[in-house]
Structures are given as structure tokens and as C-alpha cells.
Amino acid sequence: MVKHGLDPADRRRPERLSAPELAARHQAMEAFLHVAGPQLDQLHGLVGLSGCNVLLTDAQGVVLDQRVSDSDAAQFRDWGLWRGAVWSEAAQGTNGIGTCLAEGRQVTIHRDEHFHTRNTAMSCMDAPIWGPDGRLLAALDVSSARADQTERYNRLIQAQVAQTARAIEAMFFRSSFPDARIVVASDDQTDQAVLLAVDRDDLAIGATRGARRVLGLEREGALRPRP
């Protein structure tokens, strides 16, 4: 209310980008969307029958891709959970997508935890996806409007969302270094993918955000090659 001038009683639907604006964002993230698509299909196959909408946004909270059953499409479209809609925290206040991106962490926003009154029928489970440069790239969201949705069930969905987000992040990292050898490490301190890309001279030339954090590398941007 103070920072963004929002009114919780505002009933207007989320702003939507024009077709040319959305097409431009799609083009900018074409390679990422190509990698993520099959993972969205798989996630929707697990949660779609329970009336869930699977959404993938860019770092600004614009919905770029989604998977939703035909029987649920009209309801989610009416709520604005649709391609081209802007779900940033600045535009919608506390919500799964926007708050996940603002805080850079997994979140579950259950019903009346939403800022806007018109969104309090929903439960939203989200996880961030980090790019090969260590910067926030996208948010993966599963939204449900089932009246019988419980917080226990939300936790199950949240775990699957987080797992899918990690898979997309790892797959996109691998595809971003097609000629490199990928070294996989595990660490109990992080739930993110910990991957290094190593060239033919045994120099590390890329690292996921989890690897950067665990190994004390540059937080963002290009990685300084090192043995």
C-alpha cells in the first residue's frame, strides 16, 4: 500500500501485455522456454487433474507459458492467471509469483495471505529459477482454486514445484554450455543445482547460482575462468 500505492480492494484484473510485447519477450527467452516446455508438461501431468494451473514467468513476473486443463481454463483466465498477465509484487502485492521473485526463494501464498481480496480464493506455490549467469531468470508457479485445498496438500505441490524448477535450471545450464564437461557436486547447504561447466583445458567457465554460493565464486555475471 505504501511502496506501490496498491489498494487491496481493487477488483481489476491484472494488466496484460499486448501480443507484440508478449511475442518480444517470448523471442528473448526462446531457448529457455524450449528447455522448460517438457518439464511443464510433466508437472501438469502430476497436478493438472486436481484443478491446478502451471505457469512460467520471466523475472518481471510476466506469464510466458502455462499448462491448464480445458475445464479449468475459463476460471483462471477470469482471474488473470494467463499468458501475458503481469504478476509482479509491484503490480499485485503479495502473491506467489511476485513474492517469489521479490525474495528470490520458494514461497507458498495460501488464500488470504494474498494482498488483493479478489485473489484470496487461490493457493499459489512458487520456486525461482536462476540463469547460468547467476541472475534470477524466471518463476515456476502452480496455482489452485480448489475450495478443499489444504496447507498439507500445498506442501506436497510445493515440493514438486521446487524439484521441477531445479530440473529446468540444470537443463538450461547444460544447454548453455554445449561444448563443456559438466561437473556435478552436491551440498547440504543448498537446495539448488550445484553444477560447474569445464572446458577442454580443465578451466571452470560457468557455474550455477548454487555452485557460486557453495564455492565462493562471483555471485552474478560471467565467471572468471580458473582451474
Coordinates of C-alpha atoms in Angstrom, one line a residue:
M1 CA 0.0 0.0 0.0
V2 CA 2.8 2.4 0.9
K3 CA 5.5 1.4 -1.5
H4 CA 3.4 0.6 -4.6
G5 CA 0.2 2.6 -4.0
L6 CA -2.0 -0.5 -4.2
D7 CA -5.5 -1.0 -2.9
P8 CA -6.3 -4.5 -1.5
A9 CA -10.0 -3.9 -2.5
D10 CA -9.1 -3.2 -6.2
R11 CA -11.1 -5.7 -8.3
R12 CA -9.4 -5.0 -11.6
R13 CA -7.8 -7.9 -13.4
P14 CA -4.0 -7.9 -13.8
E15 CA -2.5 -5.9 -16.6
R16 CA -1.8 -7.9 -19.7
L17 CA 0.9 -7.2 -22.3
S18 CA -0.1 -6.7 -25.9
A19 CA 0.5 -9.5 -28.4
P20 CA 3.6 -7.8 -29.9
E21 CA 5.1 -7.1 -26.4
L22 CA 4.5 -10.8 -25.3
A23 CA 6.0 -12.0 -28.6
A24 CA 9.1 -10.0 -28.0
R25 CA 9.6 -11.5 -24.5
H26 CA 9.0 -15.0 -25.9
Q27 CA 11.7 -14.4 -28.5
A28 CA 14.1 -13.1 -25.9
M29 CA 13.7 -16.3 -23.9
E30 CA 13.1 -18.8 -26.7
A31 CA 15.9 -21.1 -25.8
F32 CA 14.9 -21.2 -22.2
L33 CA 11.2 -21.8 -23.0
H34 CA 12.2 -24.7 -25.3
V35 CA 14.1 -26.4 -22.5
A36 CA 11.3 -25.7 -19.9
G37 CA 8.4 -26.9 -22.0
P38 CA 8.6 -30.7 -21.4
Q39 CA 9.1 -30.1 -17.7
L40 CA 5.9 -28.0 -17.6
D41 CA 4.1 -30.8 -19.4
Q42 CA 5.3 -33.3 -16.8
L43 CA 4.4 -31.1 -13.9
H44 CA 0.9 -30.5 -15.2
G45 CA 0.5 -34.2 -15.7
L46 CA 1.1 -34.6 -11.9
V47 CA -1.1 -31.7 -10.7
G48 CA -3.5 -30.9 -13.5
L49 CA -6.2 -33.3 -12.7
S50 CA -6.6 -31.6 -9.3
G51 CA -7.6 -28.3 -10.9
C52 CA -4.1 -26.7 -10.9
N53 CA -2.7 -24.2 -13.4
V54 CA 1.0 -24.4 -14.1
L55 CA 2.6 -21.1 -15.0
L56 CA 6.1 -20.0 -16.1
T57 CA 7.1 -16.3 -15.9
D58 CA 10.0 -14.2 -16.7
A59 CA 12.0 -12.2 -14.0
Q60 CA 9.5 -9.4 -14.2
G61 CA 6.5 -11.6 -13.4
V62 CA 5.0 -11.7 -16.9
V63 CA 3.4 -15.1 -17.6
L64 CA 5.2 -16.5 -20.7
D65 CA 3.9 -20.1 -20.8
Q66 CA 1.3 -22.2 -19.0
R67 CA -0.4 -25.6 -18.8
V68 CA -4.0 -25.8 -17.7
S69 CA -6.9 -28.2 -18.3
D70 CA -9.7 -27.1 -20.7
S71 CA -12.2 -27.5 -17.9
D72 CA -10.3 -25.0 -15.7
A73 CA -9.2 -22.5 -18.3
A74 CA -12.1 -20.1 -18.1
Q75 CA -11.8 -19.7 -14.3
F76 CA -8.1 -19.0 -14.4
R77 CA -8.4 -16.7 -17.4
D78 CA -11.0 -14.7 -15.5
W79 CA -8.6 -14.4 -12.6
G80 CA -5.9 -13.2 -14.9
L81 CA -3.6 -16.2 -14.4
W82 CA -2.9 -16.3 -18.1
R83 CA -0.3 -15.7 -20.7
G84 CA 0.8 -12.1 -20.9
A85 CA -0.5 -11.1 -17.4
V86 CA 1.8 -9.2 -15.1
W87 CA 2.0 -10.8 -11.6
S88 CA 4.9 -8.8 -10.1
E89 CA 4.7 -7.7 -6.5
A90 CA 4.7 -4.1 -7.6
A91 CA 1.5 -4.7 -9.7
Q92 CA -0.3 -7.3 -7.5
G93 CA 1.1 -7.0 -4.0
T94 CA 1.8 -10.3 -2.1
N95 CA 1.2 -13.2 -4.5
G96 CA 3.0 -16.4 -5.3
I97 CA 4.8 -15.3 -8.4
G98 CA 5.6 -11.7 -7.4
T99 CA 6.8 -12.5 -3.9
C100 CA 8.9 -15.5 -5.1
L101 CA 10.7 -13.1 -7.5
A102 CA 11.0 -10.3 -5.0
E103 CA 12.5 -12.5 -2.3
G104 CA 14.3 -15.0 -4.6
R105 CA 13.1 -18.0 -2.7
Q106 CA 10.4 -20.7 -2.7
V107 CA 7.1 -19.4 -1.3
T108 CA 3.5 -20.7 -0.8
I109 CA 0.9 -18.0 -0.6
H110 CA -2.3 -19.6 0.7
R111 CA -5.7 -17.9 0.2
D112 CA -6.0 -14.8 2.5
E113 CA -2.2 -14.4 2.5
H114 CA -2.7 -12.7 -0.9
F115 CA -2.7 -8.9 -0.8
H116 CA -5.7 -8.4 -3.2
T117 CA -9.0 -9.5 -1.8
R118 CA -10.0 -10.9 -5.2
N119 CA -7.1 -13.4 -5.1
T120 CA -7.9 -14.9 -1.7
A121 CA -9.6 -17.9 -3.2
M122 CA -6.3 -19.1 -4.6
S123 CA -3.3 -21.0 -3.3
C124 CA 0.0 -20.4 -5.1
M125 CA 3.2 -22.5 -4.8
D126 CA 6.3 -21.0 -6.4
A127 CA 10.0 -21.5 -6.9
P128 CA 12.6 -19.3 -8.5
I129 CA 14.7 -20.4 -11.5
W130 CA 18.2 -19.0 -11.8
G131 CA 20.0 -18.5 -15.0
P132 CA 23.6 -19.6 -16.0
D133 CA 24.8 -16.2 -15.1
G134 CA 23.6 -16.5 -11.5
R135 CA 20.8 -14.0 -12.0
L136 CA 17.1 -14.6 -11.4
L137 CA 15.6 -15.8 -14.7
A138 CA 12.1 -17.0 -14.0
A139 CA 9.5 -18.2 -11.6
L140 CA 7.6 -21.5 -11.8
D141 CA 4.1 -21.4 -10.3
V142 CA 1.3 -23.8 -9.6
S143 CA -1.9 -22.1 -8.7
S144 CA -5.1 -23.8 -7.4
A145 CA -8.5 -22.5 -6.6
R146 CA -10.0 -25.7 -5.1
A147 CA -12.1 -24.9 -2.0
D148 CA -10.8 -28.0 -0.3
Q149 CA -7.1 -27.2 -0.9
T150 CA -5.3 -27.8 2.4
E151 CA -1.9 -26.5 3.5
R152 CA -0.7 -30.1 3.8
Y153 CA -1.5 -30.7 0.1
N154 CA 0.1 -27.3 -0.7
R155 CA 3.4 -28.6 0.8
L156 CA 3.3 -31.7 -1.4
I157 CA 2.8 -29.5 -4.5
Q158 CA 5.5 -27.1 -3.3
A159 CA 8.0 -29.9 -3.2
Q160 CA 7.2 -30.9 -6.7
V161 CA 7.4 -27.3 -7.9
A162 CA 10.8 -26.9 -6.3
Q163 CA 12.1 -30.2 -7.9
T164 CA 10.8 -29.1 -11.3
A165 CA 12.4 -25.7 -11.0
R166 CA 15.8 -27.3 -10.2
A167 CA 15.5 -29.6 -13.1
I168 CA 14.8 -26.8 -15.5
E169 CA 17.6 -24.7 -14.1
A170 CA 20.1 -27.6 -14.5
M171 CA 18.9 -28.5 -18.0
F172 CA 19.2 -24.9 -19.2
F173 CA 22.6 -24.6 -17.7
R174 CA 23.8 -27.7 -19.5
S175 CA 22.3 -26.4 -22.8
S176 CA 24.1 -23.1 -22.3
F177 CA 27.5 -24.8 -22.3
P178 CA 27.1 -27.4 -25.0
D179 CA 30.8 -28.0 -25.6
A180 CA 31.7 -28.1 -21.9
R181 CA 32.0 -31.0 -19.5
I182 CA 29.5 -30.6 -16.6
V183 CA 30.8 -31.4 -13.1
V184 CA 28.0 -32.2 -10.6
A185 CA 28.5 -31.5 -6.9
S186 CA 26.2 -31.9 -4.0
D187 CA 26.0 -29.8 -0.9
D188 CA 23.7 -30.0 2.1
Q189 CA 23.7 -26.2 2.5
T190 CA 21.7 -25.5 -0.6
D191 CA 18.6 -27.0 -2.4
Q192 CA 19.8 -25.5 -5.7
A193 CA 21.6 -27.3 -8.5
V194 CA 25.3 -27.3 -7.9
L195 CA 26.9 -27.6 -11.4
L196 CA 30.2 -26.4 -13.0
A197 CA 30.9 -26.2 -16.7
V198 CA 34.5 -27.1 -17.5
D199 CA 36.2 -26.6 -20.9
R200 CA 38.8 -28.8 -22.7
D201 CA 41.6 -27.1 -20.8
D202 CA 40.1 -28.0 -17.4
L203 CA 39.1 -24.5 -16.7
A204 CA 35.8 -23.8 -15.0
I205 CA 33.9 -21.4 -17.3
G206 CA 30.4 -21.5 -15.8
A207 CA 28.6 -22.2 -12.6
T208 CA 25.0 -22.3 -11.4
R209 CA 23.9 -20.0 -8.6
G210 CA 24.1 -22.9 -6.1
A211 CA 27.7 -23.6 -7.2
R212 CA 28.7 -20.0 -7.0
R213 CA 27.4 -19.7 -3.4
V214 CA 28.9 -23.0 -2.2
L215 CA 32.3 -22.4 -3.8
G216 CA 32.6 -18.7 -3.1
L217 CA 32.6 -17.7 -6.8
E218 CA 31.3 -14.5 -8.5
R219 CA 27.7 -14.1 -7.4
E220 CA 26.5 -12.9 -10.8
G221 CA 27.7 -12.4 -14.4
A222 CA 30.4 -14.1 -16.3
L223 CA 32.7 -16.5 -14.4
R224 CA 36.4 -15.8 -14.4
P225 CA 37.9 -18.9 -15.9
R226 CA 40.0 -20.8 -13.3
P227 CA 41.4 -24.3 -12.9

